[in-house]
Amino acid sequence: MNYVKGIDIGIKLVRLPDGTKFTSTIKKGTTLLNGMAHIVTWKNNEYVVGDQDGAINTLLYKLETDHYQLLLLTAIAVAVPSEQVINISIVTGVPIGFFESLSQKFYNTIMNMGTQDIVIDGRKKSININNCIIFPESCFPYIRSEERRVGKE
């Protein structure tokens, strides 16, 4: 089955369409401070994803980091918990002010990830992203504000 999921990887939170969210933090190791985090093994390293004492990534070009890719893979695994092999198309965004300069780069990076194997909370997952749509984050409020300004200047 090919799944389609929207995934919002923000500086503070990762959000999924069903309302699930976890903090956008990562730290090496397996020590949890709260029960909301996930223990993930990726590229032969163990991480805690979503714990309150992990590191955040505020870089503009965050997609080029393992941090972003690990958050994305964790989000996909959480979004499709029942499958061991996950074929998925995702919808995600970039900040509206950087849409023109970053959207193609985001798309290429995500599409070139290939099949990734992770273990999340003791469950093996093989993730293949088949397609990706990148949209400008916060575009709806921006468009609505533009609509309201028309003729009022």
CSV table of C-alpha atoms in Angstrom, one decimal:
chain,number,residue,atom,x,y,z
A,1,MET,CA,0.0,0.0,0.0
A,2,ASN,CA,1.2,3.5,-0.8
A,3,TYR,CA,0.4,6.0,2.0
A,4,VAL,CA,0.0,9.7,1.6
A,5,LYS,CA,0.7,11.8,4.7
A,6,GLY,CA,1.3,15.5,5.5
A,7,ILE,CA,4.2,16.0,7.8
A,8,ASP,CA,5.1,19.3,9.4
A,9,ILE,CA,8.6,19.4,10.8
A,10,GLY,CA,8.9,22.7,12.7
A,11,ILE,CA,11.6,24.1,14.8
A,12,LYS,CA,9.7,23.2,18.0
A,13,LEU,CA,7.3,20.4,17.0
A,14,VAL,CA,6.8,17.6,14.5
A,15,ARG,CA,3.0,17.4,13.7
A,16,LEU,CA,1.1,14.6,11.9
A,17,PRO,CA,-2.4,14.8,10.3
A,18,ASP,CA,-4.0,12.8,13.1
A,19,GLY,CA,-3.0,15.3,15.7
A,20,THR,CA,0.1,13.4,16.9
A,21,LYS,CA,3.0,15.6,17.7
A,22,PHE,CA,6.4,15.3,19.3
A,23,THR,CA,9.2,17.8,20.0
A,24,SER,CA,11.7,18.4,17.2
A,25,THR,CA,14.6,17.3,19.3
A,26,ILE,CA,17.3,14.6,19.0
A,27,LYS,CA,20.0,13.4,21.2
A,28,LYS,CA,22.4,10.4,21.0
A,29,GLY,CA,21.8,7.6,23.4
A,30,THR,CA,18.7,5.8,24.8
A,31,THR,CA,18.0,7.6,28.1
A,32,LEU,CA,14.4,9.0,28.1
A,33,LEU,CA,13.3,11.9,30.3
A,34,ASN,CA,9.6,11.5,29.3
A,35,GLY,CA,7.4,8.8,27.9
A,36,MET,CA,6.5,10.8,24.8
A,37,ALA,CA,9.9,10.3,23.1
A,38,HIS,CA,11.0,7.6,20.7
A,39,ILE,CA,14.2,5.5,20.7
A,40,VAL,CA,15.4,5.2,17.2
A,41,THR,CA,18.3,3.4,15.6
A,42,TRP,CA,19.4,4.8,12.2
A,43,LYS,CA,22.7,4.4,10.4
A,44,ASN,CA,24.0,2.2,13.3
A,45,ASN,CA,23.5,5.0,15.9
A,46,GLU,CA,20.9,5.2,18.7
A,47,TYR,CA,19.0,8.3,19.3
A,48,VAL,CA,16.2,9.6,21.4
A,49,VAL,CA,13.8,11.6,19.3
A,50,GLY,CA,11.3,14.0,20.8
A,51,ASP,CA,12.6,14.2,24.4
A,52,GLN,CA,12.7,17.6,26.2
A,53,ASP,CA,16.5,17.6,26.7
A,54,GLY,CA,17.4,16.9,23.0
A,55,ALA,CA,18.9,19.4,20.6
A,56,ILE,CA,16.9,21.4,18.1
A,57,ASN,CA,17.9,22.5,14.6
A,58,THR,CA,17.3,26.1,13.7
A,59,LEU,CA,19.4,26.1,10.5
A,60,LEU,CA,17.7,27.5,7.4
A,61,TYR,CA,19.2,24.7,5.3
A,62,LYS,CA,18.0,22.1,7.9
A,63,LEU,CA,17.1,19.5,5.3
A,64,GLU,CA,20.8,18.9,4.5
A,65,THR,CA,21.3,17.6,8.1
A,66,ASP,CA,20.8,14.2,9.5
A,67,HIS,CA,18.7,15.9,12.2
A,68,TYR,CA,16.0,16.8,9.7
A,69,GLN,CA,16.1,13.4,7.9
A,70,LEU,CA,15.9,11.6,11.2
A,71,LEU,CA,12.9,13.7,12.3
A,72,LEU,CA,11.2,12.9,8.9
A,73,LEU,CA,11.8,9.2,9.1
A,74,THR,CA,10.6,9.1,12.7
A,75,ALA,CA,7.5,11.0,11.8
A,76,ILE,CA,6.8,8.6,8.9
A,77,ALA,CA,7.2,5.6,11.2
A,78,VAL,CA,4.9,7.1,13.8
A,79,ALA,CA,2.3,8.0,11.1
A,80,VAL,CA,2.2,4.4,9.8
A,81,PRO,CA,2.7,2.3,12.9
A,82,SER,CA,1.2,-1.0,11.6
A,83,GLU,CA,3.5,-1.5,8.6
A,84,GLN,CA,7.1,-2.8,8.6
A,85,VAL,CA,7.7,-1.7,4.9
A,86,ILE,CA,6.3,1.8,4.3
A,87,ASN,CA,5.9,3.2,0.8
A,88,ILE,CA,4.8,6.7,1.2
A,89,SER,CA,4.2,10.0,-0.6
A,90,ILE,CA,4.6,13.0,1.7
A,91,VAL,CA,3.4,16.6,1.7
A,92,THR,CA,5.6,19.1,3.7
A,93,GLY,CA,6.5,22.7,3.6
A,94,VAL,CA,9.2,25.3,3.7
A,95,PRO,CA,8.9,28.8,5.1
A,96,ILE,CA,7.0,31.0,2.6
A,97,GLY,CA,9.7,33.6,2.4
A,98,PHE,CA,12.1,30.9,1.2
A,99,PHE,CA,9.8,28.9,-1.0
A,100,GLU,CA,11.3,30.0,-4.3
A,101,SER,CA,14.9,29.4,-3.2
A,102,LEU,CA,14.4,26.2,-1.1
A,103,SER,CA,11.5,24.2,-2.4
A,104,GLN,CA,13.3,22.4,-5.2
A,105,LYS,CA,16.3,21.7,-3.0
A,106,PHE,CA,13.9,20.2,-0.3
A,107,TYR,CA,12.2,18.1,-2.9
A,108,ASN,CA,15.5,16.8,-4.4
A,109,THR,CA,17.0,15.9,-1.0
A,110,ILE,CA,13.9,14.1,0.2
A,111,MET,CA,13.5,12.2,-3.1
A,112,ASN,CA,17.1,11.2,-3.1
A,113,MET,CA,17.0,9.7,0.4
A,114,GLY,CA,16.3,6.2,-1.1
A,115,THR,CA,15.1,3.4,1.1
A,116,GLN,CA,16.0,4.0,4.7
A,117,ASP,CA,16.0,1.4,7.5
A,118,ILE,CA,15.3,2.4,11.0
A,119,VAL,CA,14.3,0.8,14.3
A,120,ILE,CA,11.8,2.8,16.3
A,121,ASP,CA,10.8,1.7,19.8
A,122,GLY,CA,12.0,-1.8,19.0
A,123,ARG,CA,10.2,-2.1,15.7
A,124,LYS,CA,12.1,-2.4,12.4
A,125,LYS,CA,10.9,-0.2,9.6
A,126,SER,CA,11.9,0.1,5.9
A,127,ILE,CA,10.8,3.5,4.5
A,128,ASN,CA,10.7,4.5,0.9
A,129,ILE,CA,9.4,8.0,-0.1
A,130,ASN,CA,7.8,7.6,-3.5
A,131,ASN,CA,6.8,11.2,-4.0
A,132,CYS,CA,6.9,14.5,-2.3
A,133,ILE,CA,5.0,17.8,-2.6
A,134,ILE,CA,6.5,20.9,-1.1
A,135,PHE,CA,4.3,23.8,-0.3
A,136,PRO,CA,4.9,27.3,1.2
A,137,GLU,CA,4.3,27.1,5.0
A,138,SER,CA,1.6,29.4,6.3
A,139,CYS,CA,0.4,30.1,2.8
A,140,PHE,CA,-3.2,30.1,3.7
A,141,PRO,CA,-3.0,32.9,6.3
A,142,TYR,CA,-0.7,34.8,3.9
A,143,ILE,CA,-3.1,34.5,1.0
A,144,ARG,CA,-6.1,35.5,3.3
A,145,SER,CA,-4.2,38.6,4.5
A,146,GLU,CA,-3.5,39.6,0.9
A,147,GLU,CA,-7.1,39.1,0.0
A,148,ARG,CA,-8.2,41.4,2.9
A,149,ARG,CA,-5.7,44.1,1.8
A,150,VAL,CA,-6.9,44.3,-1.8
A,151,GLY,CA,-8.5,47.7,-2.3
A,152,LYS,CA,-7.8,48.9,1.2
A,153,GLU,CA,-4.5,50.6,0.7
